[in-house]
XYZ file of C-alpha atoms in Angstrom:
701
model
C 75.074 60.620 9.289
C 75.116 63.724 7.195
C 73.740 65.971 9.889
C 76.581 64.672 12.135
C 79.093 65.375 9.714
C 77.974 69.048 9.595
C 77.865 69.331 13.449
C 81.441 68.513 13.505
C 82.607 70.541 10.762
C 80.758 73.480 12.573
C 82.633 72.304 15.738
C 85.700 71.889 14.213
C 85.363 75.418 12.708
C 84.389 77.383 15.780
C 87.534 75.420 17.608
C 90.054 76.895 15.262
C 88.195 80.630 15.286
C 88.483 80.325 19.452
C 92.260 79.304 18.903
C 92.951 82.010 16.606
C 91.236 84.886 18.782
C 93.214 86.428 21.533
C 92.340 85.095 25.119
C 90.216 87.299 27.219
C 91.880 89.353 29.451
C 89.326 88.759 32.161
C 88.367 85.958 34.260
C 84.991 85.569 36.192
C 84.137 84.510 39.595
C 81.393 82.091 40.731
C 78.926 85.003 41.047
C 79.967 86.085 37.361
C 81.520 89.194 38.756
C 84.724 89.881 36.359
C 88.563 90.033 37.235
C 91.392 91.180 35.574
C 93.749 88.254 35.063
C 97.566 89.056 36.238
C 98.718 88.207 32.468
C 96.564 90.842 31.149
C 97.174 94.343 29.992
C 97.394 97.085 32.684
C 95.809 100.497 32.061
C 97.732 103.803 32.565
C 95.110 104.894 35.602
C 95.765 101.442 37.020
C 99.388 101.675 36.847
C 99.646 104.938 38.198
C 97.134 103.905 40.814
C 99.908 101.439 42.210
C 102.325 104.081 41.961
C 100.906 106.836 43.698
C 99.487 104.712 46.474
C 103.024 103.361 47.495
C 104.211 107.043 47.749
C 101.204 107.837 49.511
C 101.184 111.206 47.788
C 98.059 112.897 49.290
C 95.565 114.835 46.855
C 95.800 118.578 47.141
C 91.638 118.226 47.652
C 92.606 116.000 51.103
C 94.558 118.669 53.116
C 93.847 121.931 54.203
C 96.795 124.211 53.298
C 95.840 127.585 51.777
C 98.953 127.954 50.109
C 99.481 125.247 47.980
C 99.676 125.360 44.593
C 96.362 125.034 42.241
C 95.296 121.830 41.455
C 96.583 120.270 38.227
C 94.610 118.121 36.245
C 94.231 116.103 32.808
C 91.116 117.539 30.573
C 90.036 113.828 30.614
C 90.563 112.682 34.116
C 88.006 113.909 36.980
C 89.114 113.865 40.585
C 86.076 111.763 41.483
C 87.006 109.145 38.644
C 88.330 105.562 39.848
C 92.258 106.272 40.419
C 91.621 110.308 39.754
C 93.259 111.571 42.987
C 96.122 109.025 42.037
C 96.648 110.529 38.856
C 96.516 114.148 39.657
C 98.770 113.380 42.616
C 101.291 112.016 40.512
C 101.066 114.863 37.842
C 101.768 117.027 40.527
C 104.542 115.215 41.565
C 106.156 115.372 37.414
C 105.918 111.599 37.341
C 103.352 111.822 34.189
C 102.743 114.509 31.544
C 99.627 115.613 29.415
C 99.815 114.945 25.696
C 99.457 117.554 22.981
C 95.640 117.604 23.756
C 96.289 117.946 27.719
C 94.742 114.417 28.138
C 96.257 111.359 29.763
C 94.547 108.955 28.195
C 93.925 106.768 31.316
C 91.921 103.503 29.807
C 94.564 103.073 27.336
C 97.185 100.303 28.377
C 100.651 101.649 28.997
C 103.315 100.842 27.099
C 106.397 98.751 28.433
C 108.543 101.579 27.542
C 106.472 104.316 29.429
C 105.975 102.328 32.161
C 109.904 102.163 32.544
C 110.199 105.848 32.332
C 107.809 106.217 35.089
C 109.226 103.652 37.233
C 112.651 105.710 37.165
C 110.765 108.766 37.590
C 109.084 107.896 40.355
C 112.141 105.809 42.283
C 114.520 108.491 41.375
C 116.815 105.804 39.496
C 119.600 107.475 37.648
C 119.500 106.929 34.050
C 121.982 104.907 32.294
C 124.015 105.470 29.066
C 124.836 101.829 28.643
C 122.869 100.529 25.828
C 120.469 97.853 26.650
C 121.378 94.623 24.626
C 118.473 94.221 22.368
C 117.876 93.931 18.594
C 115.261 96.713 18.706
C 117.101 99.028 20.990
C 116.743 101.926 17.933
C 113.044 101.349 17.793
C 113.142 102.882 21.669
C 112.080 106.647 21.788
C 115.158 108.720 22.908
C 113.773 109.703 26.100
C 112.902 106.268 27.056
C 116.384 104.792 26.665
C 118.274 106.012 29.847
C 115.377 104.713 32.136
C 115.115 101.382 29.945
C 118.801 100.980 30.301
C 119.001 101.485 33.861
C 116.249 99.239 34.726
C 117.456 96.449 32.885
C 121.350 97.044 33.716
C 120.002 96.885 37.552
C 118.107 93.536 36.745
C 114.774 95.267 37.762
C 113.227 95.017 34.116
C 113.911 92.353 31.145
C 112.983 92.188 27.826
C 109.989 91.013 26.168
C 112.339 88.081 24.491
C 115.980 87.779 25.354
C 116.373 89.539 22.447
C 113.990 91.875 21.960
C 112.340 94.647 24.284
C 108.847 95.361 22.366
C 108.648 99.249 23.487
C 105.262 99.960 22.046
C 103.823 96.730 23.316
C 101.664 97.312 26.396
C 102.918 95.973 29.196
C 101.489 93.015 31.258
C 100.095 93.480 34.805
C 102.238 90.531 36.037
C 105.328 91.978 34.705
C 104.498 95.164 36.456
C 104.122 93.655 39.906
C 107.470 91.605 39.223
C 109.407 95.050 38.694
C 107.509 96.734 41.661
C 108.245 94.133 43.892
C 112.260 93.888 42.574
C 112.394 97.320 43.174
C 110.704 98.081 46.419
C 112.711 94.668 47.824
C 115.988 95.591 46.596
C 116.315 99.383 47.078
C 114.618 101.771 50.116
C 112.058 103.867 48.509
C 113.204 107.429 48.164
C 112.303 109.809 50.897
C 109.281 112.015 50.561
C 108.527 115.582 51.828
C 105.148 117.362 52.843
C 104.245 119.773 52.537
C 104.801 120.202 48.752
C 107.543 122.193 47.369
C 105.334 124.077 44.582
C 103.942 127.065 46.132
C 105.290 129.772 48.279
C 104.461 130.082 51.844
C 104.932 132.208 54.683
C 106.306 129.015 57.210
C 106.035 125.384 56.354
C 106.389 122.388 59.032
C 107.796 119.622 57.326
C 107.596 115.825 57.589
C 109.973 113.386 55.816
C 108.995 109.838 55.338
C 109.713 106.886 53.287
C 107.147 103.703 52.250
C 109.881 101.198 53.021
C 109.491 100.072 56.418
C 112.027 100.251 59.261
C 114.131 102.259 57.304
C 116.140 104.943 58.974
C 116.149 108.672 57.354
C 118.869 110.980 57.608
C 118.773 114.542 56.547
C 120.802 117.731 56.441
C 119.490 121.494 56.176
C 122.684 123.176 55.296
C 123.259 122.156 51.723
C 125.428 119.074 52.275
C 125.031 115.457 51.252
C 123.634 113.520 53.779
C 125.290 110.522 55.550
C 124.830 108.153 58.076
C 126.205 110.451 60.425
C 123.845 113.003 59.587
C 120.703 113.991 61.789
C 118.226 111.284 61.901
C 114.829 112.206 61.107
C 111.552 110.597 62.685
C 108.089 112.183 63.703
C 108.801 111.232 67.188
C 111.919 112.912 67.740
C 111.435 115.758 65.234
C 107.932 116.028 64.669
C 106.870 118.396 61.701
C 110.401 120.410 61.495
C 109.127 124.357 61.829
C 110.687 126.666 58.920
C 109.517 130.377 59.264
C 110.382 133.477 58.817
C 111.475 135.361 61.894
C 111.337 139.243 61.742
C 114.818 139.717 61.003
C 114.899 137.444 58.061
C 112.024 138.956 56.235
C 110.812 139.137 53.412
C 111.940 135.807 52.395
C 114.402 133.205 52.297
C 115.202 129.517 50.998
C 114.794 126.280 52.771
C 116.848 123.376 51.114
C 116.636 120.114 53.043
C 118.569 116.688 51.665
C 117.613 113.342 52.693
C 118.607 109.889 52.032
C 117.194 106.297 53.512
C 118.876 103.515 54.599
C 118.081 99.915 55.805
C 120.318 96.967 56.339
C 120.429 94.461 53.245
C 118.841 97.218 50.878
C 120.281 99.751 48.428
C 120.358 103.030 50.052
C 117.753 105.527 48.372
C 118.964 108.205 46.163
C 119.625 111.405 47.820
C 116.436 113.762 47.545
C 116.653 117.614 47.466
C 113.608 119.446 48.493
C 113.393 123.152 48.462
C 110.917 125.641 49.653
C 110.847 129.047 49.217
C 109.331 131.464 52.244
C 107.607 134.697 51.763
C 106.168 137.279 54.422
C 105.905 140.859 53.862
C 107.428 143.009 56.465
C 104.230 145.120 56.369
C 100.829 144.367 54.722
C 97.387 145.977 54.572
C 94.917 144.192 56.597
C 92.309 142.077 54.259
C 88.726 141.077 54.757
C 86.498 138.283 52.951
C 82.474 138.222 53.333
C 81.698 134.761 54.504
C 78.006 135.553 55.397
C 75.552 137.915 53.798
C 73.286 139.691 56.239
C 69.604 138.964 56.168
C 66.834 139.998 58.455
C 67.310 136.710 60.735
C 70.943 136.175 60.727
C 74.088 138.206 60.834
C 76.822 139.234 58.478
C 80.071 137.392 58.930
C 83.587 138.751 57.733
C 86.893 137.213 57.935
C 89.913 139.705 58.844
C 93.299 138.579 58.430
C 97.079 140.203 57.427
C 99.464 138.460 55.492
C 102.518 140.030 57.728
C 101.186 138.009 60.487
C 103.549 135.302 61.117
C 100.980 132.460 62.319
C 98.233 134.525 60.172
C 95.682 134.291 62.887
C 91.846 135.087 61.905
C 89.433 137.469 63.216
C 85.796 137.728 62.601
C 83.351 140.678 62.329
C 80.001 139.926 63.181
C 77.187 142.439 62.225
C 73.420 142.607 62.765
C 70.447 144.641 62.258
C 71.678 147.135 64.798
C 75.297 146.425 66.206
C 78.506 144.576 65.330
C 80.960 142.941 67.321
C 84.682 142.137 66.194
C 85.788 138.517 67.446
C 89.504 139.179 68.153
C 92.168 141.812 66.869
C 94.876 139.830 65.184
C 98.734 140.058 65.405
C 100.235 143.112 63.782
C 101.091 145.698 66.386
C 98.628 148.923 66.693
C 101.370 151.181 65.915
C 102.155 149.651 62.310
C 98.589 149.286 61.236
C 95.163 150.419 62.055
C 92.470 147.802 62.200
C 89.871 149.828 63.605
C 90.926 152.507 60.805
C 90.262 149.403 58.163
C 87.031 148.295 59.660
C 85.554 151.618 59.624
C 86.252 152.248 55.862
C 85.689 148.842 54.306
C 83.248 146.840 56.501
C 81.194 148.193 59.103
C 78.066 149.911 58.748
C 76.706 149.851 62.320
C 78.314 150.852 65.644
C 80.395 147.756 67.034
C 82.185 146.173 70.012
C 85.131 144.147 70.234
C 85.938 140.870 72.273
C 89.254 139.607 72.669
C 88.635 135.858 72.216
C 91.675 134.837 74.888
C 94.694 136.992 75.846
C 97.295 135.408 73.295
C 99.395 138.035 71.527
C 98.097 136.977 67.595
C 94.649 137.697 68.744
C 95.175 140.985 70.753
C 97.620 143.296 69.523
C 95.299 145.754 67.876
C 93.551 146.282 71.277
C 94.852 149.833 71.850
C 93.198 150.874 68.490
C 89.628 150.362 69.664
C 89.881 151.064 73.596
C 88.926 154.856 73.262
C 86.163 154.659 70.839
C 84.452 151.051 71.276
C 83.550 148.960 74.116
C 86.315 146.371 74.757
C 85.538 143.146 76.097
C 88.199 140.827 77.938
C 87.618 137.716 79.887
C 89.073 138.952 83.440
C 91.465 135.763 83.370
C 93.366 137.411 80.553
C 93.669 140.975 82.151
C 97.108 140.260 83.753
C 98.361 139.282 80.087
C 97.016 142.125 77.926
C 97.840 144.494 80.678
C 101.608 143.321 80.212
C 101.637 143.114 76.582
C 99.457 145.357 75.204
C 97.395 147.893 77.303
C 100.268 148.992 79.448
C 98.335 152.504 80.611
C 96.378 152.146 83.588
C 93.576 154.551 82.347
C 93.148 152.158 79.374
C 92.845 149.087 81.637
C 90.125 150.793 83.275
C 87.936 151.095 80.305
C 88.408 147.217 79.650
C 85.234 145.194 80.371
C 84.992 141.944 81.486
C 83.116 139.132 79.597
C 82.249 135.473 80.845
C 79.866 132.516 80.705
C 76.446 133.579 80.886
C 76.813 137.135 79.174
C 74.511 137.829 76.080
C 75.138 140.149 73.536
C 72.220 141.730 71.312
C 73.140 142.689 67.808
C 69.486 143.418 66.958
C 67.745 140.348 65.675
C 70.864 138.109 66.239
C 71.917 137.280 69.824
C 74.986 135.931 71.011
C 75.390 133.486 74.380
C 78.900 133.592 75.824
C 80.376 130.490 77.253
C 83.873 130.064 79.108
C 85.969 126.839 78.086
C 89.650 127.593 79.649
C 92.430 125.058 78.596
C 94.201 126.840 75.766
C 94.195 129.911 77.318
C 92.160 130.462 81.153
C 90.392 133.614 79.270
C 88.879 131.809 76.463
C 85.405 132.484 75.944
C 82.957 131.408 72.873
C 80.339 133.150 71.590
C 77.380 131.440 69.747
C 74.313 132.414 67.804
C 71.978 129.767 68.699
C 69.375 130.249 66.059
C 71.547 130.089 62.875
C 74.345 127.996 64.798
C 77.294 130.454 64.073
C 80.061 129.355 66.772
C 83.135 131.718 67.226
C 85.924 130.255 68.966
C 89.158 131.826 68.897
C 92.157 128.948 69.229
C 89.935 126.625 71.265
C 88.848 124.549 68.459
C 90.403 123.893 65.246
C 93.720 124.393 64.010
C 93.485 122.050 61.026
C 96.202 123.636 58.636
C 97.881 120.748 57.176
C 101.107 122.724 56.065
C 101.169 124.436 59.362
C 101.170 121.166 61.644
C 99.053 122.974 63.881
C 97.456 121.384 67.134
C 95.407 122.965 69.986
C 97.464 123.366 72.858
C 95.205 122.767 76.104
C 97.666 121.830 78.448
C 96.538 124.767 80.933
C 93.905 122.039 82.221
C 94.056 118.362 83.169
C 92.869 116.335 80.397
C 90.204 114.914 82.580
C 88.682 117.801 83.738
C 88.834 119.321 80.398
C 86.943 116.656 78.610
C 84.285 117.098 81.383
C 84.134 121.018 80.828
C 84.106 120.332 77.035
C 81.315 118.091 77.058
C 79.139 120.540 79.342
C 80.348 123.408 77.004
C 78.365 121.264 74.027
C 75.419 120.388 76.187
C 75.164 124.278 76.875
C 75.680 125.109 73.141
C 72.828 122.521 72.463
C 70.760 124.121 74.969
C 67.533 125.722 74.269
C 67.611 124.614 70.975
C 70.791 125.500 69.928
C 72.138 125.030 66.285
C 75.774 124.527 65.512
C 76.197 124.904 61.731
C 79.529 126.689 61.349
C 82.657 126.895 63.650
C 84.756 130.113 63.328
C 88.178 129.801 64.571
C 91.406 131.668 65.014
C 93.461 129.543 62.655
C 91.154 128.192 59.971
C 90.763 130.291 56.861
C 86.790 128.489 56.577
C 84.529 127.583 59.388
C 84.351 124.276 60.402
C 81.159 121.815 60.282
C 79.437 120.455 63.280
C 81.370 117.054 63.326
C 84.717 118.740 64.178
C 83.209 118.849 68.082
C 82.555 115.518 67.664
C 86.363 114.580 66.576
C 87.431 116.802 69.414
C 85.548 114.939 72.047
C 86.910 111.794 70.531
C 90.359 112.532 70.687
C 90.104 113.905 74.620
C 88.205 110.644 74.949
C 90.586 108.251 74.022
C 92.879 109.438 76.343
C 90.845 108.829 79.288
C 90.086 105.278 77.747
C 93.406 104.376 77.248
C 95.496 106.576 79.184
C 99.101 107.162 77.869
C 98.220 104.738 75.220
C 95.597 107.054 73.965
C 98.039 109.697 73.221
C 100.870 110.386 70.652
C 104.092 112.506 69.819
C 103.249 116.127 68.478
C 103.491 116.928 65.139
C 104.949 120.077 65.716
C 108.308 120.279 65.714
C 111.145 122.560 67.313
C 109.632 124.237 70.633
C 107.268 120.722 71.198
C 109.001 118.025 69.669
C 109.829 115.533 71.507
C 108.751 117.306 74.452
C 104.696 117.355 74.413
C 101.904 114.848 74.784
C 99.281 115.073 72.118
C 96.161 113.218 71.282
C 95.232 112.893 67.193
C 92.134 111.907 65.398
C 92.253 111.506 61.419
C 95.392 112.151 59.279
C 95.954 116.039 58.356
C 97.602 115.258 54.583
C 93.904 112.959 54.031
C 91.029 114.167 56.018
C 90.882 117.576 55.003
C 89.418 119.607 58.003
C 88.151 116.422 59.899
C 91.128 115.607 61.891
C 92.156 117.224 65.102
C 95.563 117.149 67.222
C 95.192 118.446 71.143
C 98.257 118.924 72.676
C 98.011 117.892 76.428
C 100.135 118.338 79.921
C 103.536 117.198 79.840
C 105.899 115.117 77.945
C 104.433 111.322 76.493
C 105.951 108.970 78.798
C 106.792 111.037 81.718
C 105.468 111.497 85.347
C 103.767 114.871 84.464
C 100.414 114.714 85.985
C 98.008 114.942 83.150
C 95.162 113.595 84.612
C 93.502 114.277 88.159
C 95.818 112.932 91.236
C 93.278 113.570 93.986
C 91.296 112.332 95.497
C 92.201 109.511 93.289
C 95.298 109.388 90.951
C 94.566 108.534 87.498
C 98.117 108.882 86.322
C 100.391 105.757 85.976
C 99.941 102.806 84.026
C 96.554 101.649 85.046
C 95.399 104.909 86.558
C 92.667 105.197 83.603
C 91.343 101.944 84.960
C 90.037 103.482 88.166
C 87.538 105.933 86.494
C 84.155 105.749 88.307
C 82.737 109.386 87.851
C 80.308 110.974 85.892
C 81.942 113.555 83.307
C 78.577 115.394 82.719
C 74.839 114.792 83.331
C 72.344 116.409 81.098
C 68.743 116.824 82.774
C 65.641 117.677 80.865
C 62.904 118.821 82.761
C 64.935 120.528 85.319
C 67.858 122.559 86.309
C 71.141 121.154 88.257
C 72.615 123.830 90.732
C 76.381 123.458 90.181
C 79.525 124.162 92.033
C 82.637 126.197 91.448
C 84.807 124.076 89.478
C 88.569 125.095 90.200
C 90.543 124.606 87.034
C 94.084 126.085 87.762
C 95.335 127.790 90.774
C 94.433 131.329 90.919
C 96.252 134.161 89.698
C 99.243 135.875 91.542
C 98.646 139.452 92.430
C 99.132 142.005 89.112
C 98.690 145.612 88.711
C 95.402 146.486 86.811
C 93.891 149.908 86.449
C 96.130 151.487 89.081
C 95.125 148.789 91.708
C 96.512 145.243 92.541
C 94.073 142.525 91.954
C 93.972 138.708 91.733
C 91.608 136.875 89.473
C 89.921 133.421 90.169
C 90.490 130.542 87.892
C 87.277 128.754 88.555
C 83.815 128.514 86.956
C 80.810 128.597 88.614
C 77.614 126.723 88.060
C 79.251 123.704 86.761
C 79.162 119.964 87.182
C 82.511 118.646 89.301
C 82.917 115.200 88.735
C 84.518 114.865 91.922
C 81.770 116.515 93.964
C 78.990 113.693 94.331
C 75.811 115.516 96.228
C 73.776 117.899 94.078
C 70.396 119.429 93.956
C 68.064 119.609 90.835
C 65.467 122.427 90.597
C 62.265 120.905 88.848
C 59.045 123.573 87.934
C 56.348 122.311 89.759
C 54.331 121.654 86.604
C 56.805 118.896 85.890
C 56.313 115.148 87.031
C 58.916 113.571 85.349
C 62.461 114.459 84.379
C 64.913 112.842 82.095
C 68.453 112.167 83.149
C 71.309 111.558 80.449
C 74.292 110.324 82.330
C 77.816 110.632 80.755
C 80.827 108.592 82.603
C 84.240 110.006 82.290
C 85.530 106.642 80.854
C 83.336 104.788 78.221
C 84.904 101.610 79.522
C 82.864 101.773 83.164
C 81.603 98.109 83.905
C 78.088 99.453 85.001
C 75.860 102.459 85.370
C 72.820 102.012 87.595
C 70.276 104.800 88.366
C 68.081 104.090 91.621
C 69.414 100.566 91.286
C 68.091 99.998 87.804
C 70.853 99.619 84.786
C 71.515 102.610 82.660
C 73.476 102.844 79.426
C 76.216 105.798 78.954
C 74.374 108.652 77.552
C 70.990 107.095 77.831
C 67.589 108.503 78.548
C 66.292 107.940 81.570
C 62.619 109.218 82.291
C 62.414 109.540 86.397
C 59.294 110.637 88.319
C 59.882 113.375 90.758
C 58.627 114.726 94.084
C 59.907 117.498 96.190
C 62.833 115.870 98.426
C 63.229 112.905 96.297
C 66.751 111.251 96.114
C 68.345 110.046 93.088
C 71.113 107.854 93.393
C 73.621 107.279 90.459
C 76.103 104.476 91.179
C 79.125 103.820 88.572
C 81.721 101.050 88.622
C 85.355 101.911 86.894
C 86.902 99.397 84.369
C 88.848 98.113 87.025
C 85.817 96.427 88.657
C 86.837 97.595 92.032
C 86.621 101.876 91.992
C 83.041 103.049 92.417
C 81.271 106.518 92.625
C 77.974 107.218 94.250
C 76.087 110.280 93.384
C 73.081 111.852 94.996
C 70.397 114.351 93.057
C 67.981 115.623 95.496
C 64.763 117.354 93.979
C 63.839 120.222 95.219
C 60.379 121.571 93.400
C 60.215 125.173 92.626
C 57.218 127.035 93.809
């Protein structure tokens, strides 16, 4: 009996203690995982994570913009922390600040008054001077009173009790959710703008957005307050609006946008004012950066650029043990600055040649300064353009040498293989150092600058044929053990990695697989929007350089034949369902005898080096998706070959090789003998259209 009384006393004591202790802020799942209860407090990190996530503020590390401001950081927050990016993005927005020690104290609970201040800052709610009706009003910090007044007056926030606010008490997660829901369901979230306004740049492509679904954005660019009669902004209609400095505006100007967002049944957002400072010098010196040191087996690589150039292209100087190559010659006019003199003085240690990657004005302007003393290579499909724009003298034109697929440039210990991939321009060429995996590609790939809303314009070739040529080029880059480690482009300050080529193909492939549904409006405003058709993979504000936008022929939704129309018309609503063709065929142990592929009409006659000439816009020895009979040359020592078929559409219903089922890009080992015919049959996604290819084996003696 005595022991029983003791047990009851212990139980009652424990019960009283448990009642006096605060309840746990956590609940537990059946698996024992701890979860935060809705009536618990909320840390500053969690709170800012919610706010920052709603506004979709990009973190500076997530996008490629050389003009962005240096990253602002707290002493006690790392980018890699949970909510680290959201906290740093909010810091950049000016929504939060550091304490005297430079800390944010992310794991501390946020007080009711600090939460109110942050809500008002983030949603741009005007502060109020009407004192909130609380008995402890004077306990509220002076800097928080205006925010609390406003939230209470608008009905977004209430006191801890009807009579007291309790400003220093931690706010509960449930109350944060309640306030957040009230604000976002009552008023349209203020318009946001990208790129950020906190740095100076020569140009900005401006995107406006509001997180409120279905809201309409109205904006002005003349400093006036927007109304519902002002211009309407959508990415589809405006793209990212191009604000840059024309030559007659140099060296600087200020761009001011004002914007608001409206939605029926909701309070119109506060007007936001955005200001960008543009600066570009009238004339500037060339600059360079050493990207790769020279070794006995790999070349030195230097980046060259000039900050006075309106689109800031890149050129690349590559030097081996005996010779060098300058790839592209920038945009500055030859009579304004001399790139040759700069390279001779600051970079080159060996004699060098010059290669123009393609004949566009921002990549060939300095050619006259090299033509007398250096071998100058330009693909002949670009001669008409460079002859009109840069090299007008027939004597200078006569010094230009052609460069095309199959050419090899030996720099001493380093060989550069040449490939042609027209699309952006008919004269586009690529150089590859297979051993080290260095690819120099001018404007064919890349253009991943977020702040410039770049895209690669490949509208010079129909998209299906361009996909085929792109795949064949990739196969050639990998041929003979070729590596792809770094891709140096015309508008990316740093080399891209090999995964970029996969994104590039994926962007093209989705157009073939989905037709018009695989395309998007352009990202570029002014000259392009809404007059273009684009395919996009990834997000320029989230994916760093791992995104791609490719401009295709025509305008999204129009009747432009951006796909091949003969012998089968793949354009129109369901045309893409008819693809029963191969886009590439890879052969291991043998060599395909290719066809001459016409990618565009031949050039019109033009004057060159004192003569009138015309240039063919075709590529020899290529796989042509619409040619169905081929020869494969096989060394007599090989008894087998491996075929790897790539169909134009990944959605084909079937692939058979000699009657046996095969898969997309599968390896198929086949025995060979002289005269043997290999048959590949493909059934299109529509289950009706078919194509049959024959490959006749020729044993090389």
